[in-house]
Amino acid sequence: MGGTEVPQGSGVLGSIRSLCVDCLSATSPDEGLIEDLTVEDKAVEQLAEGLLSHYLPDLQRSKQALQELTQNQVVLLDTLEQEISKFKECHSMLDINALFAEAKHYHAKLVNIRKEMLMLHEKTSKLKKRALKLQQKRQKEELEREQQREKEFEREKQLTARPAKRT
């Protein structure tokens, strides 16, 4: 702006000083007076304290509200993680239930296969016994036929004419 020299401080006081100079230079009709104006540190400090006392309670309430919101967010995140783990457990329980149902199904199949195997074993045992009996019967019939043939052969042999013995 004009050639006003305001000692620049750091932080809030420096910012307030520059604001004061800007405000005075923007509203003053006579720029010559501003150049001679020196801003006292005490006035700047009082203005800063007034500004801080005016805005600080609201800022502290905002800070507290943000801290509460952050805390609530942390609680919500923890709760959400717990709910997610419950859903995962529920899903795994559904998987376990499906596995048990599948195991029951295959157990029933195994029981049926075992029954069929026992039934087939009984049938094969009966068939083996029957085959043995039939084989024995055939052997007996074959033996009887052979004996019958021998008897017939002997009978024919006896019936055939024999030359008489001469004495």
Tab-separated table of C-alpha atoms in Angstrom:
chain	number	residue	atom	x	y	z
A	1	MET	CA	0.000	0.000	0.000
A	2	GLY	CA	1.617	3.200	1.093
A	3	GLY	CA	5.017	3.320	2.676
A	4	THR	CA	3.753	2.303	6.092
A	5	GLU	CA	6.227	0.321	8.065
A	6	VAL	CA	4.715	-2.097	10.466
A	7	PRO	CA	7.110	-4.335	12.357
A	8	GLN	CA	6.404	-7.839	11.131
A	9	GLY	CA	6.106	-10.425	13.879
A	10	SER	CA	5.489	-14.072	13.542
A	11	GLY	CA	2.207	-15.823	14.071
A	12	VAL	CA	-1.032	-14.184	15.091
A	13	LEU	CA	0.435	-10.777	16.052
A	14	GLY	CA	2.067	-10.321	12.650
A	15	SER	CA	-1.138	-11.247	10.890
A	16	ILE	CA	-3.164	-8.813	13.002
A	17	ARG	CA	-0.665	-6.026	12.374
A	18	SER	CA	-0.888	-6.474	8.634
A	19	LEU	CA	-4.691	-6.611	8.859
A	20	CYS	CA	-4.784	-3.395	10.852
A	21	VAL	CA	-2.608	-1.615	8.336
A	22	ASP	CA	-4.676	-2.915	5.454
A	23	CYS	CA	-7.936	-1.895	7.134
A	24	LEU	CA	-6.685	1.562	7.943
A	25	SER	CA	-5.262	2.134	4.506
A	26	ALA	CA	-8.399	0.916	2.769
A	27	THR	CA	-10.798	3.066	4.772
A	28	SER	CA	-8.720	6.190	5.228
A	29	PRO	CA	-9.336	9.016	2.765
A	30	ASP	CA	-5.996	10.570	3.487
A	31	GLU	CA	-3.032	8.354	2.779
A	32	GLY	CA	-0.546	10.795	4.182
A	33	LEU	CA	-1.768	10.137	7.680
A	34	ILE	CA	-1.292	6.408	7.360
A	35	GLU	CA	2.340	6.803	6.571
A	36	ASP	CA	2.935	8.531	9.868
A	37	LEU	CA	0.935	5.941	11.775
A	38	THR	CA	2.853	3.510	13.840
A	39	VAL	CA	1.026	0.577	15.336
A	40	GLU	CA	1.906	-0.019	18.926
A	41	ASP	CA	2.650	-3.530	20.084
A	42	LYS	CA	0.322	-3.155	23.061
A	43	ALA	CA	-2.615	-2.241	20.841
A	44	VAL	CA	-1.891	-5.100	18.516
A	45	GLU	CA	-1.667	-7.467	21.464
A	46	GLN	CA	-4.966	-6.229	22.868
A	47	LEU	CA	-6.624	-6.582	19.475
A	48	ALA	CA	-5.210	-10.105	19.156
A	49	GLU	CA	-6.462	-11.010	22.631
A	50	GLY	CA	-9.884	-9.606	21.805
A	51	LEU	CA	-9.989	-11.494	18.546
A	52	LEU	CA	-8.842	-14.690	20.245
A	53	SER	CA	-11.282	-14.284	23.125
A	54	HIS	CA	-14.067	-13.792	20.603
A	55	TYR	CA	-13.250	-16.797	18.382
A	56	LEU	CA	-11.374	-19.125	20.733
A	57	PRO	CA	-14.446	-20.545	22.571
A	58	ASP	CA	-16.079	-21.415	19.249
A	59	LEU	CA	-12.849	-22.949	17.998
A	60	GLN	CA	-12.454	-24.945	21.199
A	61	ARG	CA	-16.053	-26.183	20.933
A	62	SER	CA	-15.396	-27.114	17.307
A	63	LYS	CA	-12.218	-28.896	18.322
A	64	GLN	CA	-14.121	-30.784	21.043
A	65	ALA	CA	-16.891	-31.663	18.580
A	66	LEU	CA	-14.301	-32.935	16.086
A	67	GLN	CA	-12.641	-35.019	18.804
A	68	GLU	CA	-16.021	-36.506	19.740
A	69	LEU	CA	-16.755	-37.204	16.080
A	70	THR	CA	-13.375	-38.870	15.690
A	71	GLN	CA	-14.019	-40.948	18.804
A	72	ASN	CA	-17.459	-41.891	17.497
A	73	GLN	CA	-15.914	-42.839	14.162
A	74	VAL	CA	-13.444	-45.115	15.922
A	75	VAL	CA	-16.293	-46.735	17.860
A	76	LEU	CA	-18.298	-47.122	14.652
A	77	LEU	CA	-15.335	-48.673	12.866
A	78	ASP	CA	-14.834	-51.143	15.711
A	79	THR	CA	-18.525	-52.009	15.689
A	80	LEU	CA	-18.456	-52.393	11.918
A	81	GLU	CA	-15.458	-54.726	12.127
A	82	GLN	CA	-17.278	-56.802	14.744
A	83	GLU	CA	-20.359	-57.006	12.532
A	84	ILE	CA	-18.233	-58.005	9.552
A	85	SER	CA	-16.620	-60.767	11.605
A	86	LYS	CA	-20.101	-61.933	12.684
A	87	PHE	CA	-21.186	-62.066	9.034
A	88	LYS	CA	-18.054	-64.024	8.189
A	89	GLU	CA	-18.812	-66.448	11.037
A	90	CYS	CA	-22.387	-66.746	9.828
A	91	HIS	CA	-21.166	-67.385	6.303
A	92	SER	CA	-18.697	-69.981	7.544
A	93	MET	CA	-21.510	-71.580	9.578
A	94	LEU	CA	-23.554	-71.794	6.373
A	95	ASP	CA	-20.561	-73.447	4.707
A	96	ILE	CA	-20.245	-75.870	7.618
A	97	ASN	CA	-23.975	-76.633	7.444
A	98	ALA	CA	-23.646	-77.265	3.714
A	99	LEU	CA	-20.706	-79.594	4.379
A	100	PHE	CA	-22.700	-81.499	6.996
A	101	ALA	CA	-25.640	-81.818	4.603
A	102	GLU	CA	-23.285	-83.074	1.901
A	103	ALA	CA	-21.677	-85.507	4.353
A	104	LYS	CA	-25.127	-86.806	5.328
A	105	HIS	CA	-25.994	-87.269	1.657
A	106	TYR	CA	-22.803	-89.215	0.953
A	107	HIS	CA	-23.243	-91.261	4.139
A	108	ALA	CA	-26.689	-92.305	2.911
A	109	LYS	CA	-25.137	-93.252	-0.440
A	110	LEU	CA	-22.477	-95.333	1.335
A	111	VAL	CA	-25.121	-97.110	3.412
A	112	ASN	CA	-27.056	-97.943	0.233
A	113	ILE	CA	-23.897	-99.181	-1.498
A	114	ARG	CA	-23.087	-101.353	1.523
A	115	LYS	CA	-26.600	-102.847	1.474
A	116	GLU	CA	-26.263	-103.553	-2.241
A	117	MET	CA	-22.847	-105.140	-1.696
A	118	LEU	CA	-24.221	-107.384	1.066
A	119	MET	CA	-27.152	-108.346	-1.146
A	120	LEU	CA	-24.802	-109.102	-4.067
A	121	HIS	CA	-22.565	-111.122	-1.744
A	122	GLU	CA	-25.551	-113.194	-0.621
A	123	LYS	CA	-26.644	-113.722	-4.224
A	124	THR	CA	-23.153	-114.740	-5.327
A	125	SER	CA	-22.894	-117.115	-2.365
A	126	LYS	CA	-26.227	-118.704	-3.325
A	127	LEU	CA	-25.171	-118.877	-6.968
A	128	LYS	CA	-21.878	-120.528	-6.005
A	129	LYS	CA	-23.722	-123.104	-3.884
A	130	ARG	CA	-26.160	-123.737	-6.703
A	131	ALA	CA	-23.335	-123.997	-9.229
A	132	LEU	CA	-21.548	-126.472	-6.937
A	133	LYS	CA	-24.708	-128.533	-6.546
A	134	LEU	CA	-25.274	-128.499	-10.304
A	135	GLN	CA	-21.672	-129.515	-10.909
A	136	GLN	CA	-21.985	-132.327	-8.380
A	137	LYS	CA	-25.274	-133.381	-9.971
A	138	ARG	CA	-23.697	-133.390	-13.447
A	139	GLN	CA	-20.729	-135.336	-12.175
A	140	LYS	CA	-23.084	-137.817	-10.526
A	141	GLU	CA	-25.154	-138.076	-13.706
A	142	GLU	CA	-21.967	-138.469	-15.755
A	143	LEU	CA	-20.745	-141.136	-13.361
A	144	GLU	CA	-24.123	-142.905	-13.546
A	145	ARG	CA	-24.058	-142.732	-17.349
A	146	GLU	CA	-20.522	-144.097	-17.370
A	147	GLN	CA	-21.552	-146.898	-15.026
A	148	GLN	CA	-24.625	-147.534	-17.167
A	149	ARG	CA	-22.445	-147.720	-20.279
A	150	GLU	CA	-20.100	-150.118	-18.529
A	151	LYS	CA	-23.039	-152.256	-17.444
A	152	GLU	CA	-24.430	-152.254	-20.969
A	153	PHE	CA	-20.998	-153.009	-22.329
A	154	GLU	CA	-20.669	-155.924	-19.890
A	155	ARG	CA	-24.143	-157.114	-20.688
A	156	GLU	CA	-23.454	-156.952	-24.374
A	157	LYS	CA	-20.211	-158.708	-23.777
A	158	GLN	CA	-22.033	-161.471	-21.947
A	159	LEU	CA	-24.734	-161.600	-24.581
A	160	THR	CA	-22.366	-161.908	-27.453
A	161	ALA	CA	-21.935	-165.435	-28.647
A	162	ARG	CA	-18.975	-167.200	-27.327
A	163	PRO	CA	-17.551	-170.169	-28.969
A	164	ALA	CA	-18.078	-173.195	-26.863
A	165	LYS	CA	-15.218	-174.875	-25.348
A	166	ARG	CA	-14.480	-178.244	-26.636
A	167	THR	CA	-13.707	-180.771	-24.209
